[in-house]
N, C-alpha and C. Protein backbone atom coordinates (compact mmCIF):
# COMPACT_ATOMS: atom_id res chain seq x y z
N UNK A 1 31.99 12.03 -18.38
CA UNK A 1 31.47 12.10 -17.03
C UNK A 1 31.39 10.70 -16.43
N UNK A 2 31.90 10.56 -15.25
CA UNK A 2 31.92 9.27 -14.57
C UNK A 2 30.53 8.99 -13.97
N UNK A 3 29.97 7.81 -14.28
CA UNK A 3 28.63 7.47 -13.83
C UNK A 3 28.63 6.71 -12.50
N UNK A 4 29.81 6.34 -12.00
CA UNK A 4 29.87 5.59 -10.75
C UNK A 4 29.32 6.37 -9.56
N UNK A 5 29.67 7.65 -9.38
CA UNK A 5 29.11 8.38 -8.23
C UNK A 5 27.58 8.49 -8.30
N UNK A 6 27.05 8.67 -9.50
CA UNK A 6 25.59 8.76 -9.66
C UNK A 6 24.94 7.44 -9.29
N UNK A 7 25.53 6.34 -9.73
CA UNK A 7 25.00 5.01 -9.40
C UNK A 7 25.07 4.76 -7.90
N UNK A 8 26.16 5.17 -7.26
CA UNK A 8 26.30 4.98 -5.81
C UNK A 8 25.25 5.79 -5.06
N UNK A 9 25.01 7.00 -5.51
CA UNK A 9 23.99 7.84 -4.87
C UNK A 9 22.61 7.22 -5.04
N UNK A 10 22.32 6.73 -6.25
CA UNK A 10 21.02 6.10 -6.51
C UNK A 10 20.83 4.87 -5.63
N UNK A 11 21.85 4.04 -5.52
CA UNK A 11 21.76 2.84 -4.67
C UNK A 11 21.58 3.24 -3.21
N UNK A 12 22.32 4.25 -2.76
CA UNK A 12 22.20 4.71 -1.37
C UNK A 12 20.79 5.23 -1.09
N UNK A 13 20.19 5.96 -2.04
CA UNK A 13 18.83 6.47 -1.86
C UNK A 13 17.81 5.33 -1.79
N UNK A 14 17.98 4.33 -2.64
CA UNK A 14 17.07 3.18 -2.64
C UNK A 14 17.18 2.41 -1.33
N UNK A 15 18.41 2.20 -0.86
CA UNK A 15 18.62 1.50 0.41
C UNK A 15 18.01 2.30 1.56
N UNK A 16 18.23 3.61 1.59
CA UNK A 16 17.67 4.46 2.65
C UNK A 16 16.13 4.43 2.61
N UNK A 17 15.55 4.48 1.43
CA UNK A 17 14.10 4.43 1.25
C UNK A 17 13.55 3.10 1.80
N UNK A 18 14.21 2.01 1.44
CA UNK A 18 13.77 0.68 1.88
C UNK A 18 13.91 0.53 3.39
N UNK A 19 15.04 0.95 3.94
CA UNK A 19 15.24 0.85 5.39
C UNK A 19 14.24 1.73 6.15
N UNK A 20 13.92 2.89 5.59
CA UNK A 20 12.91 3.76 6.21
C UNK A 20 11.56 3.07 6.24
N UNK A 21 11.20 2.40 5.16
CA UNK A 21 9.93 1.68 5.11
C UNK A 21 9.90 0.57 6.16
N UNK A 22 10.99 -0.18 6.24
CA UNK A 22 11.05 -1.28 7.22
C UNK A 22 10.89 -0.73 8.63
N UNK A 23 11.57 0.39 8.93
CA UNK A 23 11.47 0.97 10.26
C UNK A 23 10.04 1.46 10.54
N UNK A 24 9.44 2.15 9.58
CA UNK A 24 8.08 2.65 9.77
C UNK A 24 7.08 1.51 9.86
N UNK A 25 7.28 0.50 9.05
CA UNK A 25 6.35 -0.64 9.01
C UNK A 25 6.43 -1.49 10.28
N UNK A 26 7.65 -1.83 10.69
CA UNK A 26 7.81 -2.74 11.83
C UNK A 26 8.06 -2.02 13.15
N UNK A 27 8.74 -0.90 13.10
CA UNK A 27 9.11 -0.20 14.33
C UNK A 27 8.01 0.68 14.89
N UNK A 28 7.31 1.39 14.03
CA UNK A 28 6.32 2.37 14.51
C UNK A 28 4.88 1.92 14.30
N UNK A 29 4.67 0.91 13.50
CA UNK A 29 3.31 0.44 13.16
C UNK A 29 2.47 1.53 12.51
N UNK A 30 3.13 2.47 11.82
CA UNK A 30 2.40 3.51 11.09
C UNK A 30 1.76 2.95 9.84
N UNK A 31 2.30 1.85 9.35
CA UNK A 31 1.73 1.11 8.22
C UNK A 31 1.57 -0.32 8.70
N UNK A 32 0.39 -0.89 8.54
CA UNK A 32 0.11 -2.22 9.09
C UNK A 32 -0.43 -3.16 8.02
N UNK A 33 -0.25 -4.46 8.27
CA UNK A 33 -0.83 -5.49 7.41
C UNK A 33 -2.02 -6.08 8.14
N UNK A 34 -3.11 -6.23 7.45
CA UNK A 34 -4.26 -6.91 8.03
C UNK A 34 -4.88 -7.79 6.96
N UNK A 35 -5.69 -8.72 7.41
CA UNK A 35 -6.31 -9.66 6.48
C UNK A 35 -7.81 -9.67 6.67
N UNK A 36 -8.50 -10.08 5.63
CA UNK A 36 -9.92 -10.34 5.72
C UNK A 36 -10.11 -11.83 5.50
N UNK A 37 -10.98 -12.44 6.28
CA UNK A 37 -11.20 -13.87 6.15
C UNK A 37 -12.67 -14.16 5.91
N UNK A 38 -12.90 -15.28 5.30
CA UNK A 38 -14.25 -15.77 5.10
C UNK A 38 -14.22 -17.26 5.37
N UNK A 39 -14.96 -17.69 6.36
CA UNK A 39 -14.87 -19.08 6.76
C UNK A 39 -13.48 -19.36 7.28
N UNK A 40 -12.83 -20.35 6.72
CA UNK A 40 -11.47 -20.72 7.12
C UNK A 40 -10.45 -20.25 6.11
N UNK A 41 -10.81 -19.35 5.22
CA UNK A 41 -9.91 -18.94 4.15
C UNK A 41 -9.65 -17.44 4.17
N UNK A 42 -8.47 -17.08 3.64
CA UNK A 42 -8.16 -15.66 3.48
C UNK A 42 -9.00 -15.10 2.34
N UNK A 43 -9.61 -13.95 2.57
CA UNK A 43 -10.43 -13.32 1.54
C UNK A 43 -9.71 -12.12 0.91
N UNK A 44 -8.86 -11.45 1.69
CA UNK A 44 -8.14 -10.30 1.17
C UNK A 44 -6.99 -9.93 2.10
N UNK A 45 -6.07 -9.15 1.59
CA UNK A 45 -4.96 -8.60 2.37
C UNK A 45 -4.97 -7.08 2.21
N UNK A 46 -4.58 -6.38 3.26
CA UNK A 46 -4.44 -4.93 3.22
C UNK A 46 -3.06 -4.57 3.76
N UNK A 47 -2.41 -3.58 3.19
CA UNK A 47 -1.23 -2.94 3.78
C UNK A 47 -1.59 -1.46 3.78
N UNK A 48 -2.04 -1.00 4.95
CA UNK A 48 -2.69 0.31 5.06
C UNK A 48 -2.11 1.12 6.21
N UNK A 49 -2.44 2.42 6.26
CA UNK A 49 -1.98 3.24 7.39
C UNK A 49 -2.59 2.75 8.70
N UNK A 50 -1.80 2.80 9.78
CA UNK A 50 -2.33 2.51 11.10
C UNK A 50 -3.29 3.62 11.51
N UNK A 51 -4.18 3.34 12.45
CA UNK A 51 -5.24 4.32 12.75
C UNK A 51 -5.45 4.52 14.25
N UNK A 52 -4.40 4.83 14.98
CA UNK A 52 -4.55 4.98 16.43
C UNK A 52 -5.31 6.25 16.82
N UNK A 53 -5.26 7.29 16.01
CA UNK A 53 -6.06 8.50 16.26
C UNK A 53 -6.21 9.26 14.94
N UNK A 54 -7.06 10.27 14.94
CA UNK A 54 -7.30 11.03 13.71
C UNK A 54 -6.03 11.74 13.26
N UNK A 55 -5.31 12.36 14.20
CA UNK A 55 -4.09 13.09 13.85
C UNK A 55 -3.03 12.12 13.34
N UNK A 56 -2.81 11.03 14.08
CA UNK A 56 -1.78 10.09 13.64
C UNK A 56 -2.18 9.40 12.34
N UNK A 57 -3.49 9.19 12.14
CA UNK A 57 -3.91 8.58 10.88
C UNK A 57 -3.54 9.47 9.70
N UNK A 58 -3.68 10.77 9.84
CA UNK A 58 -3.31 11.70 8.77
C UNK A 58 -1.82 11.59 8.46
N UNK A 59 -1.01 11.54 9.49
CA UNK A 59 0.44 11.38 9.30
C UNK A 59 0.73 10.02 8.67
N UNK A 60 0.10 8.97 9.19
CA UNK A 60 0.32 7.62 8.67
C UNK A 60 -0.13 7.48 7.22
N UNK A 61 -1.20 8.18 6.85
CA UNK A 61 -1.66 8.14 5.46
C UNK A 61 -0.62 8.76 4.53
N UNK A 62 0.05 9.80 5.00
CA UNK A 62 1.12 10.40 4.20
C UNK A 62 2.30 9.45 4.06
N UNK A 63 2.64 8.74 5.14
CA UNK A 63 3.69 7.72 5.05
C UNK A 63 3.29 6.65 4.05
N UNK A 64 2.03 6.21 4.12
CA UNK A 64 1.56 5.17 3.21
C UNK A 64 1.65 5.64 1.76
N UNK A 65 1.31 6.88 1.51
CA UNK A 65 1.40 7.43 0.16
C UNK A 65 2.86 7.47 -0.30
N UNK A 66 3.74 7.92 0.56
CA UNK A 66 5.16 8.00 0.23
C UNK A 66 5.74 6.63 -0.09
N UNK A 67 5.31 5.61 0.63
CA UNK A 67 5.87 4.28 0.46
C UNK A 67 4.97 3.35 -0.36
N UNK A 68 4.11 3.90 -1.21
CA UNK A 68 3.20 3.08 -2.01
C UNK A 68 3.91 1.99 -2.81
N UNK A 69 5.02 2.27 -3.49
CA UNK A 69 5.67 1.17 -4.24
C UNK A 69 6.05 -0.02 -3.35
N UNK A 70 6.57 0.25 -2.16
CA UNK A 70 6.95 -0.85 -1.27
C UNK A 70 5.73 -1.50 -0.63
N UNK A 71 4.67 -0.74 -0.39
CA UNK A 71 3.43 -1.34 0.12
C UNK A 71 2.85 -2.30 -0.90
N UNK A 72 2.87 -1.91 -2.18
CA UNK A 72 2.35 -2.79 -3.23
C UNK A 72 3.22 -4.03 -3.37
N UNK A 73 4.52 -3.86 -3.22
CA UNK A 73 5.44 -5.01 -3.25
C UNK A 73 5.14 -5.95 -2.09
N UNK A 74 4.92 -5.40 -0.90
CA UNK A 74 4.58 -6.23 0.26
C UNK A 74 3.23 -6.92 0.06
N UNK A 75 2.28 -6.21 -0.51
CA UNK A 75 0.97 -6.80 -0.78
C UNK A 75 1.11 -7.99 -1.73
N UNK A 76 1.97 -7.85 -2.74
CA UNK A 76 2.25 -8.97 -3.63
C UNK A 76 2.86 -10.14 -2.89
N UNK A 77 3.77 -9.84 -1.94
CA UNK A 77 4.38 -10.88 -1.12
C UNK A 77 3.31 -11.64 -0.34
N UNK A 78 2.40 -10.91 0.33
CA UNK A 78 1.36 -11.58 1.12
C UNK A 78 0.45 -12.41 0.23
N UNK A 79 0.17 -11.94 -0.98
CA UNK A 79 -0.69 -12.72 -1.88
C UNK A 79 0.01 -13.98 -2.38
N UNK A 80 1.35 -13.98 -2.39
CA UNK A 80 2.09 -15.20 -2.74
C UNK A 80 2.19 -16.15 -1.55
N UNK A 81 2.48 -15.61 -0.37
CA UNK A 81 2.69 -16.43 0.82
C UNK A 81 1.37 -16.99 1.35
N UNK A 82 0.35 -16.15 1.42
CA UNK A 82 -0.97 -16.55 1.92
C UNK A 82 -2.00 -16.13 0.88
N UNK A 83 -2.10 -16.89 -0.22
CA UNK A 83 -2.98 -16.47 -1.32
C UNK A 83 -4.46 -16.43 -0.91
N UNK A 84 -5.20 -15.61 -1.62
CA UNK A 84 -6.64 -15.51 -1.42
C UNK A 84 -7.24 -16.90 -1.65
N UNK A 85 -8.08 -17.33 -0.74
CA UNK A 85 -8.71 -18.64 -0.85
C UNK A 85 -7.96 -19.74 -0.11
N UNK A 86 -6.72 -19.46 0.34
CA UNK A 86 -5.97 -20.48 1.07
C UNK A 86 -6.45 -20.53 2.52
N UNK A 87 -6.20 -21.65 3.17
CA UNK A 87 -6.62 -21.83 4.56
C UNK A 87 -5.88 -20.88 5.49
N UNK A 88 -6.57 -20.45 6.52
CA UNK A 88 -5.97 -19.56 7.51
C UNK A 88 -4.88 -20.33 8.24
N UNK A 89 -3.72 -19.70 8.41
CA UNK A 89 -2.60 -20.35 9.07
C UNK A 89 -2.92 -20.57 10.55
N UNK A 90 -2.25 -21.56 11.13
CA UNK A 90 -2.43 -21.86 12.55
C UNK A 90 -2.10 -20.64 13.42
N UNK A 91 -1.06 -19.90 13.02
CA UNK A 91 -0.66 -18.69 13.75
C UNK A 91 -1.79 -17.66 13.76
N UNK A 92 -2.41 -17.43 12.59
CA UNK A 92 -3.52 -16.47 12.52
C UNK A 92 -4.75 -16.98 13.26
N UNK A 93 -4.95 -18.28 13.28
CA UNK A 93 -6.10 -18.83 14.03
C UNK A 93 -5.94 -18.55 15.52
N UNK A 94 -4.70 -18.73 16.02
CA UNK A 94 -4.46 -18.45 17.45
C UNK A 94 -4.56 -16.96 17.72
N UNK A 95 -4.00 -16.15 16.83
CA UNK A 95 -4.00 -14.70 17.00
C UNK A 95 -5.43 -14.15 17.03
N UNK A 96 -6.28 -14.63 16.14
CA UNK A 96 -7.66 -14.15 16.05
C UNK A 96 -8.64 -14.98 16.85
N UNK A 97 -8.13 -15.98 17.58
CA UNK A 97 -8.93 -16.82 18.48
C UNK A 97 -10.10 -17.49 17.77
N UNK A 98 -9.82 -18.11 16.63
CA UNK A 98 -10.85 -18.89 15.95
C UNK A 98 -11.10 -20.15 16.76
N UNK A 99 -12.31 -20.35 17.23
CA UNK A 99 -12.62 -21.59 17.94
C UNK A 99 -12.93 -22.68 16.93
N UNK A 100 -13.62 -22.31 15.89
CA UNK A 100 -13.94 -23.25 14.83
C UNK A 100 -13.99 -22.47 13.53
N UNK A 101 -13.85 -23.15 12.45
CA UNK A 101 -13.88 -22.46 11.17
C UNK A 101 -15.23 -22.56 10.49
N UNK A 102 -16.16 -23.29 11.03
CA UNK A 102 -17.44 -23.42 10.37
C UNK A 102 -18.27 -22.17 10.58
N UNK A 103 -18.84 -21.68 9.51
CA UNK A 103 -19.70 -20.50 9.52
C UNK A 103 -19.07 -19.29 10.20
N UNK A 104 -17.79 -19.11 9.98
CA UNK A 104 -17.08 -17.97 10.56
C UNK A 104 -16.84 -16.95 9.46
N UNK A 105 -17.13 -15.72 9.73
CA UNK A 105 -16.82 -14.65 8.78
C UNK A 105 -16.27 -13.47 9.57
N UNK A 106 -14.96 -13.42 9.69
CA UNK A 106 -14.31 -12.33 10.40
C UNK A 106 -13.49 -11.55 9.40
N UNK A 107 -13.70 -10.26 9.36
CA UNK A 107 -12.91 -9.41 8.48
C UNK A 107 -12.17 -8.42 9.36
N UNK A 108 -10.86 -8.45 9.26
CA UNK A 108 -10.03 -7.52 10.02
C UNK A 108 -9.63 -6.41 9.07
N UNK A 109 -10.28 -5.28 9.20
CA UNK A 109 -9.97 -4.14 8.34
C UNK A 109 -9.76 -2.92 9.22
N UNK A 110 -9.20 -1.87 8.69
CA UNK A 110 -8.96 -0.69 9.52
C UNK A 110 -10.24 -0.16 10.15
N UNK A 111 -10.13 0.30 11.40
CA UNK A 111 -11.32 0.75 12.12
C UNK A 111 -11.97 1.96 11.47
N UNK A 112 -11.16 2.82 10.80
CA UNK A 112 -11.76 3.99 10.15
C UNK A 112 -12.72 3.56 9.05
N UNK A 113 -12.44 2.44 8.37
CA UNK A 113 -13.31 1.96 7.30
C UNK A 113 -14.61 1.46 7.90
N UNK A 114 -14.51 0.73 9.00
CA UNK A 114 -15.70 0.22 9.67
C UNK A 114 -16.55 1.38 10.15
N UNK A 115 -15.92 2.41 10.74
CA UNK A 115 -16.67 3.56 11.23
C UNK A 115 -17.40 4.27 10.09
N UNK A 116 -16.75 4.37 8.94
CA UNK A 116 -17.42 4.99 7.79
C UNK A 116 -18.64 4.20 7.38
N UNK A 117 -18.52 2.87 7.38
CA UNK A 117 -19.65 2.03 6.99
C UNK A 117 -20.77 2.12 8.02
N UNK A 118 -20.43 2.15 9.30
CA UNK A 118 -21.44 2.19 10.34
C UNK A 118 -22.16 3.53 10.34
N UNK A 119 -21.44 4.61 10.09
CA UNK A 119 -22.04 5.94 10.13
C UNK A 119 -22.82 6.29 8.87
N UNK A 120 -22.66 5.53 7.82
CA UNK A 120 -23.38 5.81 6.58
C UNK A 120 -24.86 5.53 6.78
N UNK A 121 -25.73 6.46 6.39
CA UNK A 121 -27.17 6.22 6.54
C UNK A 121 -27.63 5.14 5.55
N UNK A 122 -28.62 4.37 5.95
CA UNK A 122 -29.11 3.33 5.03
C UNK A 122 -29.76 3.97 3.80
N UNK A 123 -29.52 3.38 2.66
CA UNK A 123 -30.12 3.90 1.43
C UNK A 123 -31.52 3.33 1.27
N UNK A 124 -32.42 4.17 0.77
CA UNK A 124 -33.80 3.71 0.59
C UNK A 124 -34.22 3.88 -0.84
């Protein structure tokens, strides 16, 4: 049995999977990258579903699940390019309008996470 057609099909599927991720990630913003900062340093990176509405979040969460291997690969990329503890880039400072880095604690995380934290009753 010739293995070349199987290899070609496998390569074609991997390429299609990767191109689909790139289109969903950059074209539709269904999967987004965000960062958490503490002071003037990166504290964390997220590659998570976009959250424009409840219905679209459900769809985006399914996309995120489907593309988990590539999301984890991208997360590794961000941790190499902008490692945790490194200074915030000039581009991110302009984007997030940091006036100064002293005593600044801005965390950019998905709004659904913030809403969950805000709606949680205080524990006693």
